[in-house]
Short mmCIF file of C-alpha atoms in Angstrom, two decimals:
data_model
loop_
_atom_site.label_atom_id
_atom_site.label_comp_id
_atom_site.label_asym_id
_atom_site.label_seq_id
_atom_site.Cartn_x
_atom_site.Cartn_y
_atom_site.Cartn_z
CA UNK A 1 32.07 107.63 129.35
CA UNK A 2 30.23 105.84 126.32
CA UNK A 3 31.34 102.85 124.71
CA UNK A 4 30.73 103.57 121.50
CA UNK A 5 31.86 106.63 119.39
CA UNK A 6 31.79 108.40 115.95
CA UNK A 7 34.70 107.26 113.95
CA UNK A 8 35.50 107.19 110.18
CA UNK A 9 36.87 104.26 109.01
CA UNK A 10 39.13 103.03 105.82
CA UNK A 11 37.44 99.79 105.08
CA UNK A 12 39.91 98.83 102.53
CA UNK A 13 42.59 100.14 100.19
CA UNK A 14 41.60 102.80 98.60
CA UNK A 15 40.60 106.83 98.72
CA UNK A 16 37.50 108.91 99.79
CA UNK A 17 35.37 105.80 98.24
CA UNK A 18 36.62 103.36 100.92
CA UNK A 19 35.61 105.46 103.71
CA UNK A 20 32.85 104.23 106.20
CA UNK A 21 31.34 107.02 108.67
CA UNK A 22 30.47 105.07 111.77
CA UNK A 23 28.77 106.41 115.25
CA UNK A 24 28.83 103.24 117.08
CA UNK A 25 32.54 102.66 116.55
CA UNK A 26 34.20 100.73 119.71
CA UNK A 27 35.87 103.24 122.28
CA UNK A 28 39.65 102.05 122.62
CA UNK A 29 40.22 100.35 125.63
CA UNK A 30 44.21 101.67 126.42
CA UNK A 31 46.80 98.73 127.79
CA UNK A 32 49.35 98.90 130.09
CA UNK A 33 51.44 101.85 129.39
CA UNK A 34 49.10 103.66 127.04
CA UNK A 35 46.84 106.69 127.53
CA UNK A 36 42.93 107.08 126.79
CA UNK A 37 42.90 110.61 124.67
CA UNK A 38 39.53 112.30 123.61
CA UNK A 39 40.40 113.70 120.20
CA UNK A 40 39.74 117.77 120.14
CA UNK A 41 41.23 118.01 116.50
CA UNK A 42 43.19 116.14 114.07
CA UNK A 43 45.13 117.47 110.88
CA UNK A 44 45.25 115.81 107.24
CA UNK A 45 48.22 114.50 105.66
CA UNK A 46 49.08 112.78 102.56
CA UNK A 47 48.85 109.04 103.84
CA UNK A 48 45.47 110.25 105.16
CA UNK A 49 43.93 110.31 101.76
CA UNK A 50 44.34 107.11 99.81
CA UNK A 51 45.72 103.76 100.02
CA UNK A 52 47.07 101.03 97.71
CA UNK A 53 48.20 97.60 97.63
CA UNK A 54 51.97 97.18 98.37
CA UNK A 55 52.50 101.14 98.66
CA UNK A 56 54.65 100.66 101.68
CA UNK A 57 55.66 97.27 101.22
CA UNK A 58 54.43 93.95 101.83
CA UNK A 59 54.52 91.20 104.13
CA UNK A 60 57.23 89.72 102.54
CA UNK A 61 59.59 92.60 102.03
CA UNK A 62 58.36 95.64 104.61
CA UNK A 63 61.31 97.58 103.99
CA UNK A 64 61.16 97.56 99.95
CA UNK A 65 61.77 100.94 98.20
CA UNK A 66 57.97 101.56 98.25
CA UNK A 67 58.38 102.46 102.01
CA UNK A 68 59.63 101.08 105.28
CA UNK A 69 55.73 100.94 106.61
CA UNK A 70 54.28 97.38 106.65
CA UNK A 71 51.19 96.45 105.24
CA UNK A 72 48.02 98.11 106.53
CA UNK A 73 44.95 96.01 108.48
CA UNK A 74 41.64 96.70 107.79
CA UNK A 75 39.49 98.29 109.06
CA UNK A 76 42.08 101.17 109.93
CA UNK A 77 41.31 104.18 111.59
CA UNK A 78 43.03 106.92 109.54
CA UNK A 79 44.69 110.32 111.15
CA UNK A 80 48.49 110.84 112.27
CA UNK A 81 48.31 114.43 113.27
CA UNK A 82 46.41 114.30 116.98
CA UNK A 83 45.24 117.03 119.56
CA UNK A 84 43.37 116.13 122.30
CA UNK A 85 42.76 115.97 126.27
CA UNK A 86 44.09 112.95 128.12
CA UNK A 87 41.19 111.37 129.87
CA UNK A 88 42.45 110.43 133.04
CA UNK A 89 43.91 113.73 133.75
CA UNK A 90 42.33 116.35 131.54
CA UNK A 91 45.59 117.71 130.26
CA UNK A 92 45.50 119.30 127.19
CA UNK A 93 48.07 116.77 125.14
CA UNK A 94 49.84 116.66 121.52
CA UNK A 95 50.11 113.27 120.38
CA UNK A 96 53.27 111.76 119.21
CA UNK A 97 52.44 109.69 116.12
CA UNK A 98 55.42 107.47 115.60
CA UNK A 99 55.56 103.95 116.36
CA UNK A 100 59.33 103.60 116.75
CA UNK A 101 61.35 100.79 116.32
CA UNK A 102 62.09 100.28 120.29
CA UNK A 103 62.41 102.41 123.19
CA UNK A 104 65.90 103.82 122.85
CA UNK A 105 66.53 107.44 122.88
CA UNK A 106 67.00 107.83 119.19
CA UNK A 107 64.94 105.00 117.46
CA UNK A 108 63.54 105.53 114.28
CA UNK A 109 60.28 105.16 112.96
CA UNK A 110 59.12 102.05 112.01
CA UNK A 111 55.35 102.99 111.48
CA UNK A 112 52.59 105.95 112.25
CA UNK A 113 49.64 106.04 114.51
CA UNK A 114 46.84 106.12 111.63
CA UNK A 115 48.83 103.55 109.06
CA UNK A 116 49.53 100.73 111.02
CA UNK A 117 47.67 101.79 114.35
CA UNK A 118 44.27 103.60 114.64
CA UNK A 119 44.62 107.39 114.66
CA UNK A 120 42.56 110.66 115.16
CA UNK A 121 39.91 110.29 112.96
CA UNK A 122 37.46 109.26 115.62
CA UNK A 123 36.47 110.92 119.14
CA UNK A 124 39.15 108.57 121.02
CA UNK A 125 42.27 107.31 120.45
CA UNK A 126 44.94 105.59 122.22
CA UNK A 127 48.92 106.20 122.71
CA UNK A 128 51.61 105.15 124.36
CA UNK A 129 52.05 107.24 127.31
CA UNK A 130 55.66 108.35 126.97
CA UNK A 131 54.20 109.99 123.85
CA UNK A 132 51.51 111.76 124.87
CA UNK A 133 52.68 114.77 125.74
CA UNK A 134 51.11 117.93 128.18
CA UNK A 135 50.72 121.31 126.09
CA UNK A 136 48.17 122.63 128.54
CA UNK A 137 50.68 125.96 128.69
CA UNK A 138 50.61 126.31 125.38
CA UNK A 139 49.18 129.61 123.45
CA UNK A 140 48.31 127.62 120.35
CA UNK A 141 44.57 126.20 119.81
CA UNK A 142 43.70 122.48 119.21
CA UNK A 143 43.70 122.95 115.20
CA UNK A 144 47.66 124.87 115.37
CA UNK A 145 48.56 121.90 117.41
CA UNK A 146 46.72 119.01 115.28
CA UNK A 147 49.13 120.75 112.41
CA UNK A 148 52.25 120.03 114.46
CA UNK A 149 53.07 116.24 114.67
CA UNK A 150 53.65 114.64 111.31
CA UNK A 151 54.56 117.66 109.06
CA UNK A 152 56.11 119.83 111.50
CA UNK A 153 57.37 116.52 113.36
CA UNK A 154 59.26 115.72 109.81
CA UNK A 155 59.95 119.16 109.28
CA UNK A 156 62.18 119.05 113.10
CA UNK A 157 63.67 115.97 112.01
CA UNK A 158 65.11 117.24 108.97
CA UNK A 159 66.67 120.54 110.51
CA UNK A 160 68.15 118.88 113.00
CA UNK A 161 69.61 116.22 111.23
CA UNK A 162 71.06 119.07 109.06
CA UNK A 163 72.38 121.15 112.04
CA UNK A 164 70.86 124.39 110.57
CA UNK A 165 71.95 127.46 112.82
CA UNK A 166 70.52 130.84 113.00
CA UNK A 167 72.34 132.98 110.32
CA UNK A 168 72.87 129.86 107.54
CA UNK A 169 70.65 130.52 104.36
CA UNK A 170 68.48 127.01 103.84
CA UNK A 171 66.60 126.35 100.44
CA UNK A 172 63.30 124.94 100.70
CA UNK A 173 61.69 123.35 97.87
CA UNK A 174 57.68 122.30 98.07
CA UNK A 175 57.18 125.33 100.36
CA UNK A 176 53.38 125.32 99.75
CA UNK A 177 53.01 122.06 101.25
CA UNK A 178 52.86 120.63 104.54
CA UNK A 179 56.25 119.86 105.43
CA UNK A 180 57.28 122.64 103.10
CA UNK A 181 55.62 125.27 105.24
CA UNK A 182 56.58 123.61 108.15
CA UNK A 183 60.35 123.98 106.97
CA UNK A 184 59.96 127.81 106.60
CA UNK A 185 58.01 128.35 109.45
CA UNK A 186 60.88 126.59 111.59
CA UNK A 187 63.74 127.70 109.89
CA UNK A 188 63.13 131.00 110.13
CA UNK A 189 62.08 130.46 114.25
CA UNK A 190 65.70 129.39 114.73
CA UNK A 191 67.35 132.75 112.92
CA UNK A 192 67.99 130.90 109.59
CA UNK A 193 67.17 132.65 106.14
CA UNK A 194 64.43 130.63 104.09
CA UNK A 195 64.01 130.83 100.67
CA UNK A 196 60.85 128.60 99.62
CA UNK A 197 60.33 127.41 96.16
CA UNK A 198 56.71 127.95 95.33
CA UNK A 199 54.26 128.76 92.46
CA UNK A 200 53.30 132.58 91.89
CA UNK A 201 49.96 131.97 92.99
CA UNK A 202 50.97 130.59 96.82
CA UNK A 203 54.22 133.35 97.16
CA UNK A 204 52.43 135.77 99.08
CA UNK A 205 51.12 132.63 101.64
CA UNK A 206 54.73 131.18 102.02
CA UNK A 207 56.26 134.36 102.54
CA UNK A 208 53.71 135.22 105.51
CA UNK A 209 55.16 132.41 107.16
CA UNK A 210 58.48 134.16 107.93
CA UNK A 211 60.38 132.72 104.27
CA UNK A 212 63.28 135.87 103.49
CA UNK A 213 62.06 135.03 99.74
CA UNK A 214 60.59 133.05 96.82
CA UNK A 215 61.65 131.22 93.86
CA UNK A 216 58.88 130.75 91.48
CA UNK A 217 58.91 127.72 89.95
CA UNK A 218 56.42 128.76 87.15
CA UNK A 219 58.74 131.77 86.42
CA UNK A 220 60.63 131.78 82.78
CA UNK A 221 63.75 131.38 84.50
CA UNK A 222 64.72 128.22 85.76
CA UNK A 223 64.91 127.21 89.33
CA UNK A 224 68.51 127.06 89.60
CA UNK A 225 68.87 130.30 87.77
CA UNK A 226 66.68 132.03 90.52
CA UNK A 227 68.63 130.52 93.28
CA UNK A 228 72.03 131.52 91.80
CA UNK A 229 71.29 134.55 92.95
CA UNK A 230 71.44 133.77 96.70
CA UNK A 231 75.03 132.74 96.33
CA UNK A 232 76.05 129.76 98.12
CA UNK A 233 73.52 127.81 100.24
CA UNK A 234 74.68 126.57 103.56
CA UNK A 235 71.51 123.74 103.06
CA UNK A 236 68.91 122.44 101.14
CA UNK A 237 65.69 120.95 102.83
CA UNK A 238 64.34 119.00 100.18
CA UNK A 239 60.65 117.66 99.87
CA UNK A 240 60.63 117.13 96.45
CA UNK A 241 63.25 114.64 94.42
CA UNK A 242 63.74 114.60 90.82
CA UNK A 243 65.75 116.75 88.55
CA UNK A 244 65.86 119.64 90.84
CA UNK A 245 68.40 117.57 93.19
CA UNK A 246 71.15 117.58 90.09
CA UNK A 247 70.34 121.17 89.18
CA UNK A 248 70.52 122.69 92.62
CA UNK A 249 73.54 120.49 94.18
CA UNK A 250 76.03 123.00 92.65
CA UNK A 251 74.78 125.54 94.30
CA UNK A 252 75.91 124.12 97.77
CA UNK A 253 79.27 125.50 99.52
CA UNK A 254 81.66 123.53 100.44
CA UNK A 255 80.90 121.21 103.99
CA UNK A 256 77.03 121.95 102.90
CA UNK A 257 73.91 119.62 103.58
CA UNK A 258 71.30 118.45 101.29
CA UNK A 259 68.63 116.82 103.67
CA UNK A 260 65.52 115.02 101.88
CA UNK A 261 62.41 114.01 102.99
CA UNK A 262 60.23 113.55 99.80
CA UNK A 263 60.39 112.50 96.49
CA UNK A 264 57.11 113.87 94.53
CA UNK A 265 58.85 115.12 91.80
CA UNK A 266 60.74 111.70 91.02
CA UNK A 267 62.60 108.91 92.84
CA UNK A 268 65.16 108.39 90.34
CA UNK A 269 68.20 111.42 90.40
CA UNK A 270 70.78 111.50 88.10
CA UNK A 271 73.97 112.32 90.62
CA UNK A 272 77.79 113.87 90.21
CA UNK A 273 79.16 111.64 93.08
CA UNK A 274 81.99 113.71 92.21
CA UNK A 275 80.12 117.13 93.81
CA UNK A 276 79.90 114.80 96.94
CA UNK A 277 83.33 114.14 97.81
CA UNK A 278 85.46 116.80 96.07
CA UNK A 279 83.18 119.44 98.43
CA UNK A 280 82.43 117.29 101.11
CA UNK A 281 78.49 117.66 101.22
CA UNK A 282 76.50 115.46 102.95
CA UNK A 283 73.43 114.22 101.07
CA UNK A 284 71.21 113.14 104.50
CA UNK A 285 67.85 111.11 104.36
CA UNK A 286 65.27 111.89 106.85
CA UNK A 287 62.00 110.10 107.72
CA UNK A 288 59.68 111.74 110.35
CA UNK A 289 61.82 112.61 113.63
CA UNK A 290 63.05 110.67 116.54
CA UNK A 291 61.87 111.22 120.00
CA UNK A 292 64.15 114.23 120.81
CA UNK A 293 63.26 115.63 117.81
CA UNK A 294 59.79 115.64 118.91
CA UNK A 295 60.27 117.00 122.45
CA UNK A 296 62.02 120.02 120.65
CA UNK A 297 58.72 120.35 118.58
CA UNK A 298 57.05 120.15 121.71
CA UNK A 299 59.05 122.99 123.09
CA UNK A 300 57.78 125.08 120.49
CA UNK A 301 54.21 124.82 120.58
CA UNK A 302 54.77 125.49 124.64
CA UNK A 303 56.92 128.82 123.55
CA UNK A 304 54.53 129.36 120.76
CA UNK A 305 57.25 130.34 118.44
CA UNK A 306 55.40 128.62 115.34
CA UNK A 307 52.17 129.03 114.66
CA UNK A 308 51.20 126.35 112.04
CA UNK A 309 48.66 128.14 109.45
CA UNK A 310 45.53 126.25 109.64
CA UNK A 311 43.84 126.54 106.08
CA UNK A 312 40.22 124.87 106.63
CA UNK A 313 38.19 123.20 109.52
CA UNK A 314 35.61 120.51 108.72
CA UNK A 315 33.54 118.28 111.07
CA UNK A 316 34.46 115.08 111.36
CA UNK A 317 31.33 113.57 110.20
CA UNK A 318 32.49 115.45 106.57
CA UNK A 319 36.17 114.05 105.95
CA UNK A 320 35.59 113.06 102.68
CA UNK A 321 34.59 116.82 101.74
CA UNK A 322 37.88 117.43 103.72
CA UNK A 323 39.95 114.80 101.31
CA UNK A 324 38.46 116.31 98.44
CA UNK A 325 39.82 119.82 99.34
CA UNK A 326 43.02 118.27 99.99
CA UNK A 327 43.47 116.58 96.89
CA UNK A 328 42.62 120.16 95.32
CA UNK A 329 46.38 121.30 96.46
CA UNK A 330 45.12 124.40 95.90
CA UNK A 331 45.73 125.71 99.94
CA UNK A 332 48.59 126.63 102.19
CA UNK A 333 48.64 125.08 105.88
CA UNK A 334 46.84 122.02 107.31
CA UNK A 335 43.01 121.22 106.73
CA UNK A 336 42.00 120.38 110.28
CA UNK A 337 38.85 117.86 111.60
CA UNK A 338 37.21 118.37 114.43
CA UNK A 339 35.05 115.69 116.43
#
């Protein structure tokens, strides 16, 4: 094997501008425990596509309402969402991203292959071996599986923490979006009914991927109006924050869950703490998944019961042209690099 490689590399904080394309980039030499993987594919996500000073916290206070990530070294290899084959073997492997707090069973994240470890944007990468996992069975190509670990990863996290069960009705808000999509797409593989808030022009997209409807945010009526009409939701999976939080809580039964992952329409909520306890709905944070969480996403992609939609495919060598459709939000699915 060569020891050198292509790799793009975030030279500082910072968007497509701070990006350096290298082709005599280091090859990863893996430690004890850890796993060599050539990189076959690797998906974009939001943390892929800019950086800034103190955006997930600082060396002082890593856990300040910015984020729980700690401050980013550069140079940093950028790219959470990893297909590959494991050298040593040749398995065909999807990569678990998190870097978890320790090595108990349900440890959270504490940081994400990409952010504070190199990622996939390069030919090689290296993992922890216990999180590298074998999907040589599985019926899904490298770019479906590059879609699976951070959105779909967060997306598993979230339903599980909710408990949603096949025949429960789950609201999704940010359908379009990564871990919006995700949410429908694995709802709606475990027998629940998904209704996906969405704009008009991205309904016909979200409903391919198995949603039972759409609410159209850019429709006269109001959100809440719209979803009135579902009568009461057993869940919300919630991507998206702000206002919509005190306008759809009502709408919850009684013993109903409100799980959020997201806050792009606004971290500040106005809140009834009154709708809380009087109805006994639990209001549930979620960041990424734990390990079980991502064996059951694992499970999937060896069942092939999701199919991530996979909405562009750039060389790796053209990233930035890949950032700059990403930033365009104007696509459903993952945009995927290849090596």
């Amino acid at each position: 094997m060569d020891e050198v490689m292509t790799a793009v590399v975030l030279a500082r904080h910072g968007g497509i501008e701070a990006l350096e394309l290298h082709r005599d980039w280091p090859v990863p030499r893996p430690g004890p425990g850890q796993v060599l993987v050539r990189v076959t594919a690797a998906a974009l996500n939001n943390t892929d596509v800019w950086t800034r000073e103190g955006a997930y916290g600082t060396a002082a206070d890593p856990h300040a309402l910015s984020g729980w990530r700690g401050p980013i070294a550069f140079p940093r290899i950028q790219g959470g969402d990893i297909a590959g084959v494991a050298v040593e073997s040749g398995r065909r492997v999807l990569v678990d991203p998190a870097i978890y707090q320790d090595g108990s069973r349900d440890a959270p994240p504490i940081g994400l292959l990409g952010s504070e470890a190199d990622g996939g944007f390069a030919e090689y990468v290296v993992a922890p071996a216990d999180q590298v996992h074998d999907v040589t069975a599985s019926p899904l190509s490298d770019e479906e599986l590059a879609c699976l670990p951070v959105a779909y990863g967060t997306a598993m996290g979230m339903l599980e923490r909710a408990g949603l069960k096949a025949g429960e009705t789950v609201l999704v808000t940010g359908a379009s979006g990564g871990v919006g999509a995700a949410l429908v797409q694995l709802a709606a593989a475990r027998g629940a009914r998904a209704y996906a808030v969405t704009s008009a022009a991205k309904a016909s997209a979200v409903m391919e991927l198995g949603a039972s409807g759409v609410i159209l945010r850019d429709a006269g009526a109001a959100v809440a109006a719209q979803a009135r009409e579902l009568g009461p939701l057993d869940a919300v999976a919630d991507v998206a924050g702000g206002p919509l939080l005190a306008d759809l809580l009502p709408l919850l039964r009684d013993d109903g869950r409100w799980v959020i992952a997201g806050a792009v329409a606004g971290a500040l909520v106005q809140l009834d703490l009154r709708r809380l306890y009087l109805h006994n709905i639990r209001l549930i944070g979620s960041s990424m998944h734990t390990r079980p969480h991502f064996a059951e996403l694992v499970r999937a992609a060896l069942a092939g019961t999701v199919r991530p939609p996979v909405a562009a495919t750039h060389p790796l060598t053209s990233l930035s042209e890949a950032q700059q459709q990403f930033l365009r939000h104007n696509h459903v699915g993952k945009i995927v690099v290849r090596p």
